[in-house]
């Protein structure tokens, strides 16, 4: 959890994910497409580091990956991120 907390504190946008998850890739590509720099923290694959991922899930209360943080706040997953981008809210959150 210390790695996640440090990353979230140090970067405006952080994506927590896992190798081999296409939804994580979709979220990262969506950020790249709108020119939003982000820090990516990867926690294993479907076959490894599940205990670390479970600890993160319990800490955040969010059940799936990716987890997207904007300015220290968990905004949700890939679908939630897409909605923020489409509505223009993401740019607003980053300007404030």
GROMACS .gro file of N, CA and C in nm:
model
  288
    1UNK      N    1   0.082  -0.120   0.000
    1UNK     CA    2   0.000   0.000   0.000
    1UNK      C    3   0.085   0.126   0.000
    2UNK      N    4   0.203   0.118   0.059
    2UNK     CA    5   0.290   0.235   0.063
    2UNK      C    6   0.327   0.282  -0.077
    3UNK      N    7   0.350   0.186  -0.168
    3UNK     CA    8   0.384   0.222  -0.306
    3UNK      C    9   0.267   0.295  -0.373
    4UNK      N   10   0.147   0.248  -0.352
    4UNK     CA   11   0.029   0.312  -0.409
    4UNK      C   12   0.010   0.451  -0.349
    5UNK      N   13   0.018   0.462  -0.219
    5UNK     CA   14  -0.002   0.591  -0.153
    5UNK      C   15   0.103   0.692  -0.200
    6UNK      N   16   0.228   0.649  -0.214
    6UNK     CA   17   0.333   0.740  -0.260
    6UNK      C   18   0.308   0.783  -0.404
    7UNK      N   19   0.267   0.690  -0.489
    7UNK     CA   20   0.239   0.724  -0.628
    7UNK      C   21   0.124   0.820  -0.643
    8UNK      N   22   0.018   0.795  -0.567
    8UNK     CA   23  -0.100   0.882  -0.572
    8UNK      C   24  -0.066   1.021  -0.520
    9UNK      N   25   0.019   1.029  -0.420
    9UNK     CA   26   0.059   1.160  -0.365
    9UNK      C   27   0.151   1.237  -0.460
   10UNK      N   28   0.228   1.165  -0.539
   10UNK     CA   29   0.330   1.230  -0.622
   10UNK      C   30   0.283   1.266  -0.763
   11UNK      N   31   0.173   1.209  -0.809
   11UNK     CA   32   0.131   1.230  -0.949
   11UNK      C   33  -0.015   1.272  -0.956
   12UNK      N   34  -0.046   1.356  -1.056
   12UNK     CA   35  -0.184   1.401  -1.074
   12UNK      C   36  -0.278   1.288  -1.114
   13UNK      N   37  -0.230   1.201  -1.202
   13UNK     CA   38  -0.312   1.089  -1.248
   13UNK      C   39  -0.233   0.960  -1.232
   14UNK      N   40  -0.295   0.863  -1.167
   14UNK     CA   41  -0.232   0.733  -1.145
   14UNK      C   42  -0.331   0.624  -1.186
   15UNK      N   43  -0.280   0.528  -1.261
   15UNK     CA   44  -0.359   0.411  -1.299
   15UNK      C   45  -0.295   0.289  -1.234
   16UNK      N   46  -0.374   0.218  -1.155
   16UNK     CA   47  -0.328   0.091  -1.097
   16UNK      C   48  -0.382  -0.020  -1.184
   17UNK      N   49  -0.294  -0.113  -1.221
   17UNK     CA   50  -0.339  -0.220  -1.309
   17UNK      C   51  -0.264  -0.347  -1.290
   18UNK      N   52  -0.289  -0.436  -1.384
   18UNK     CA   53  -0.222  -0.566  -1.384
   18UNK      C   54  -0.197  -0.608  -1.528
   19UNK      N   55  -0.089  -0.679  -1.547
   19UNK     CA   56  -0.048  -0.726  -1.679
   19UNK      C   57  -0.154  -0.820  -1.736
   20UNK      N   58  -0.180  -0.806  -1.864
   20UNK     CA   59  -0.273  -0.895  -1.932
   20UNK      C   60  -0.419  -0.856  -1.923
   21UNK      N   61  -0.449  -0.746  -1.856
   21UNK     CA   62  -0.588  -0.703  -1.841
   21UNK      C   63  -0.618  -0.599  -1.950
   22UNK      N   64  -0.706  -0.633  -2.047
   22UNK     CA   65  -0.733  -0.540  -2.157
   22UNK      C   66  -0.805  -0.413  -2.114
   23UNK      N   67  -0.876  -0.417  -2.003
   23UNK     CA   68  -0.946  -0.298  -1.956
   23UNK      C   69  -0.847  -0.195  -1.904
   24UNK      N   70  -0.740  -0.241  -1.842
   24UNK     CA   71  -0.633  -0.151  -1.798
   24UNK      C   72  -0.570  -0.083  -1.919
   25UNK      N   73  -0.543  -0.161  -2.022
   25UNK     CA   74  -0.485  -0.106  -2.145
   25UNK      C   75  -0.577  -0.001  -2.207
   26UNK      N   76  -0.706  -0.029  -2.205
   26UNK     CA   77  -0.804   0.066  -2.262
   26UNK      C   78  -0.802   0.199  -2.185
   27UNK      N   79  -0.795   0.193  -2.054
   27UNK     CA   80  -0.791   0.315  -1.973
   27UNK      C   81  -0.665   0.396  -2.002
   28UNK      N   82  -0.552   0.329  -2.011
   28UNK     CA   83  -0.426   0.399  -2.037
   28UNK      C   84  -0.425   0.461  -2.177
   29UNK      N   85  -0.480   0.390  -2.275
   29UNK     CA   86  -0.488   0.444  -2.411
   29UNK      C   87  -0.582   0.565  -2.417
   30UNK      N   88  -0.689   0.561  -2.338
   30UNK     CA   89  -0.782   0.675  -2.335
   30UNK      C   90  -0.712   0.799  -2.281
   31UNK      N   91  -0.631   0.783  -2.177
   31UNK     CA   92  -0.555   0.897  -2.123
   31UNK      C   93  -0.453   0.947  -2.225
   32UNK      N   94  -0.383   0.855  -2.291
   32UNK     CA   95  -0.286   0.894  -2.393
   32UNK      C   96  -0.354   0.970  -2.507
   33UNK      N   97  -0.473   0.925  -2.546
   33UNK     CA   98  -0.544   0.986  -2.658
   33UNK      C   99  -0.581   1.131  -2.632
   34UNK      N  100  -0.605   1.166  -2.506
   34UNK     CA  101  -0.639   1.304  -2.474
   34UNK      C  102  -0.519   1.381  -2.419
   35UNK      N  103  -0.403   1.320  -2.425
   35UNK     CA  104  -0.280   1.389  -2.385
   35UNK      C  105  -0.263   1.408  -2.235
   36UNK      N  106  -0.319   1.318  -2.156
   36UNK     CA  107  -0.306   1.329  -2.011
   36UNK      C  108  -0.196   1.232  -1.963
   37UNK      N  109  -0.089   1.289  -1.913
   37UNK     CA  110   0.020   1.208  -1.860
   37UNK      C  111  -0.027   1.136  -1.735
   38UNK      N  112   0.021   1.015  -1.716
   38UNK     CA  113  -0.020   0.939  -1.598
   38UNK      C  114   0.093   0.846  -1.554
   39UNK      N  115   0.090   0.815  -1.426
   39UNK     CA  116   0.181   0.718  -1.369
   39UNK      C  117   0.108   0.584  -1.370
   40UNK      N  118   0.177   0.479  -1.412
   40UNK     CA  119   0.116   0.346  -1.414
   40UNK      C  120   0.187   0.257  -1.315
   41UNK      N  121   0.111   0.199  -1.225
   41UNK     CA  122   0.164   0.105  -1.128
   41UNK      C  123   0.101  -0.031  -1.155
   42UNK      N  124   0.185  -0.129  -1.185
   42UNK     CA  125   0.137  -0.262  -1.222
   42UNK      C  126   0.161  -0.360  -1.108
   43UNK      N  127   0.060  -0.440  -1.080
   43UNK     CA  128   0.067  -0.537  -0.973
   43UNK      C  129   0.039  -0.676  -1.027
   44UNK      N  130   0.141  -0.735  -1.087
   44UNK     CA  131   0.135  -0.873  -1.134
   44UNK      C  132   0.043  -0.895  -1.252
   45UNK      N  133   0.004  -1.021  -1.266
   45UNK     CA  134  -0.086  -1.062  -1.373
   45UNK      C  135  -0.198  -1.145  -1.310
   46UNK      N  136  -0.276  -1.207  -1.394
   46UNK     CA  137  -0.384  -1.291  -1.342
   46UNK      C  138  -0.328  -1.404  -1.255
   47UNK      N  139  -0.200  -1.437  -1.273
   47UNK     CA  140  -0.141  -1.552  -1.205
   47UNK      C  141  -0.042  -1.515  -1.095
   48UNK      N  142  -0.024  -1.388  -1.069
   48UNK     CA  143   0.074  -1.349  -0.967
   48UNK      C  144   0.028  -1.224  -0.892
   49UNK      N  145   0.082  -1.208  -0.775
   49UNK     CA  146   0.062  -1.091  -0.689
   49UNK      C  147  -0.084  -1.067  -0.650
   50UNK      N  148  -0.163  -1.172  -0.644
   50UNK     CA  149  -0.305  -1.152  -0.611
   50UNK      C  150  -0.322  -1.103  -0.468
   51UNK      N  151  -0.231  -1.139  -0.378
   51UNK     CA  152  -0.243  -1.091  -0.240
   51UNK      C  153  -0.224  -0.939  -0.235
   52UNK      N  154  -0.128  -0.888  -0.310
   52UNK     CA  155  -0.107  -0.743  -0.314
   52UNK      C  156  -0.230  -0.673  -0.370
   53UNK      N  157  -0.286  -0.729  -0.477
   53UNK     CA  158  -0.405  -0.669  -0.537
   53UNK      C  159  -0.523  -0.672  -0.440
   54UNK      N  160  -0.537  -0.781  -0.367
   54UNK     CA  161  -0.645  -0.789  -0.268
   54UNK      C  162  -0.629  -0.682  -0.160
   55UNK      N  163  -0.508  -0.659  -0.114
   55UNK     CA  164  -0.484  -0.555  -0.014
   55UNK      C  165  -0.524  -0.418  -0.068
   56UNK      N  166  -0.490  -0.393  -0.195
   56UNK     CA  167  -0.526  -0.264  -0.257
   56UNK      C  168  -0.679  -0.253  -0.270
   57UNK      N  169  -0.743  -0.360  -0.310
   57UNK     CA  170  -0.889  -0.359  -0.323
   57UNK      C  171  -0.956  -0.331  -0.188
   58UNK      N  172  -0.904  -0.392  -0.083
   58UNK     CA  173  -0.961  -0.369   0.050
   58UNK      C  174  -0.937  -0.225   0.095
   59UNK      N  175  -0.822  -0.169   0.065
   59UNK     CA  176  -0.789  -0.032   0.104
   59UNK      C  177  -0.878   0.068   0.031
   60UNK      N  178  -0.899   0.047  -0.100
   60UNK     CA  179  -0.977   0.143  -0.178
   60UNK      C  180  -1.127   0.117  -0.171
   61UNK      N  181  -1.165  -0.009  -0.151
   61UNK     CA  182  -1.305  -0.044  -0.160
   61UNK      C  183  -1.352  -0.064  -0.303
   62UNK      N  184  -1.258  -0.059  -0.397
   62UNK     CA  185  -1.290  -0.076  -0.539
   62UNK      C  186  -1.255  -0.218  -0.579
   63UNK      N  187  -1.348  -0.293  -0.640
   63UNK     CA  188  -1.327  -0.436  -0.659
   63UNK      C  189  -1.248  -0.480  -0.782
   64UNK      N  190  -1.225  -0.390  -0.877
   64UNK     CA  191  -1.165  -0.432  -1.003
   64UNK      C  192  -1.050  -0.341  -1.044
   65UNK      N  193  -0.975  -0.387  -1.143
   65UNK     CA  194  -0.868  -0.308  -1.204
   65UNK      C  195  -0.908  -0.276  -1.346
   66UNK      N  196  -0.874  -0.156  -1.393
   66UNK     CA  197  -0.789  -0.057  -1.331
   66UNK      C  198  -0.860   0.023  -1.224
   67UNK      N  199  -0.776   0.089  -1.145
   67UNK     CA  200  -0.822   0.190  -1.051
   67UNK      C  201  -0.755   0.319  -1.096
   68UNK      N  202  -0.835   0.422  -1.116
   68UNK     CA  203  -0.782   0.548  -1.166
   68UNK      C  204  -0.796   0.654  -1.057
   69UNK      N  205  -0.685   0.715  -1.024
   69UNK     CA  206  -0.683   0.823  -0.925
   69UNK      C  207  -0.652   0.953  -0.996
   70UNK      N  208  -0.726   1.057  -0.962
   70UNK     CA  209  -0.701   1.192  -1.014
   70UNK      C  210  -0.683   1.283  -0.893
   71UNK      N  211  -0.566   1.340  -0.885
   71UNK     CA  212  -0.531   1.428  -0.774
   71UNK      C  213  -0.564   1.367  -0.637
   72UNK      N  214  -0.525   1.241  -0.622
   72UNK     CA  215  -0.540   1.174  -0.494
   72UNK      C  216  -0.675   1.114  -0.466
   73UNK      N  217  -0.769   1.126  -0.559
   73UNK     CA  218  -0.905   1.075  -0.538
   73UNK      C  219  -0.931   0.961  -0.637
   74UNK      N  220  -0.980   0.850  -0.586
   74UNK     CA  221  -1.018   0.738  -0.673
   74UNK      C  222  -1.144   0.778  -0.749
   75UNK      N  223  -1.134   0.787  -0.882
   75UNK     CA  224  -1.249   0.827  -0.963
   75UNK      C  225  -1.320   0.706  -1.023
   76UNK      N  226  -1.260   0.587  -1.009
   76UNK     CA  227  -1.324   0.465  -1.058
   76UNK      C  228  -1.235   0.388  -1.152
   77UNK      N  229  -1.300   0.317  -1.243
   77UNK     CA  230  -1.230   0.233  -1.339
   77UNK      C  231  -1.232   0.292  -1.479
   78UNK      N  232  -1.215   0.206  -1.578
   78UNK     CA  233  -1.203   0.250  -1.716
   78UNK      C  234  -1.331   0.318  -1.766
   79UNK      N  235  -1.447   0.261  -1.735
   79UNK     CA  236  -1.572   0.322  -1.782
   79UNK      C  237  -1.595   0.458  -1.717
   80UNK      N  238  -1.562   0.469  -1.590
   80UNK     CA  239  -1.576   0.596  -1.520
   80UNK      C  240  -1.481   0.701  -1.579
   81UNK      N  241  -1.360   0.657  -1.612
   81UNK     CA  242  -1.263   0.746  -1.675
   81UNK      C  243  -1.315   0.794  -1.810
   82UNK      N  244  -1.370   0.704  -1.889
   82UNK     CA  245  -1.425   0.742  -2.020
   82UNK      C  246  -1.534   0.849  -2.005
   83UNK      N  247  -1.618   0.834  -1.905
   83UNK     CA  248  -1.724   0.933  -1.882
   83UNK      C  249  -1.666   1.068  -1.843
   84UNK      N  250  -1.562   1.068  -1.760
   84UNK     CA  251  -1.497   1.194  -1.722
   84UNK      C  252  -1.433   1.262  -1.842
   85UNK      N  253  -1.373   1.183  -1.929
   85UNK     CA  254  -1.311   1.240  -2.049
   85UNK      C  255  -1.418   1.296  -2.141
   86UNK      N  256  -1.523   1.218  -2.168
   86UNK     CA  257  -1.629   1.259  -2.260
   86UNK      C  258  -1.700   1.386  -2.213
   87UNK      N  259  -1.720   1.399  -2.084
   87UNK     CA  260  -1.792   1.515  -2.031
   87UNK      C  261  -1.703   1.638  -2.015
   88UNK      N  262  -1.572   1.620  -2.025
   88UNK     CA  263  -1.479   1.730  -2.003
   88UNK      C  264  -1.442   1.748  -1.856
   89UNK      N  265  -1.500   1.668  -1.770
   89UNK     CA  266  -1.473   1.681  -1.626
   89UNK      C  267  -1.328   1.650  -1.590
   90UNK      N  268  -1.266   1.558  -1.663
   90UNK     CA  269  -1.128   1.523  -1.629
   90UNK      C  270  -1.036   1.644  -1.642
   91UNK      N  271  -1.050   1.717  -1.751
   91UNK     CA  272  -0.966   1.838  -1.768
   91UNK      C  273  -0.993   1.937  -1.657
   92UNK      N  274  -1.119   1.950  -1.616
   92UNK     CA  275  -1.153   2.039  -1.506
   92UNK      C  276  -1.091   1.997  -1.376
   93UNK      N  277  -1.091   1.868  -1.349
   93UNK     CA  278  -1.030   1.818  -1.226
   93UNK      C  279  -0.879   1.844  -1.224
   94UNK      N  280  -0.819   1.837  -1.341
   94UNK     CA  281  -0.674   1.857  -1.348
   94UNK      C  282  -0.636   2.003  -1.343
   95UNK      N  283  -0.728   2.094  -1.377
   95UNK     CA  284  -0.699   2.238  -1.373
   95UNK      C  285  -0.715   2.294  -1.233
   96UNK      N  286  -0.803   2.236  -1.154
   96UNK     CA  287  -0.832   2.294  -1.022
   96UNK      C  288  -0.719   2.273  -0.924
   0.00000   0.00000   0.00000
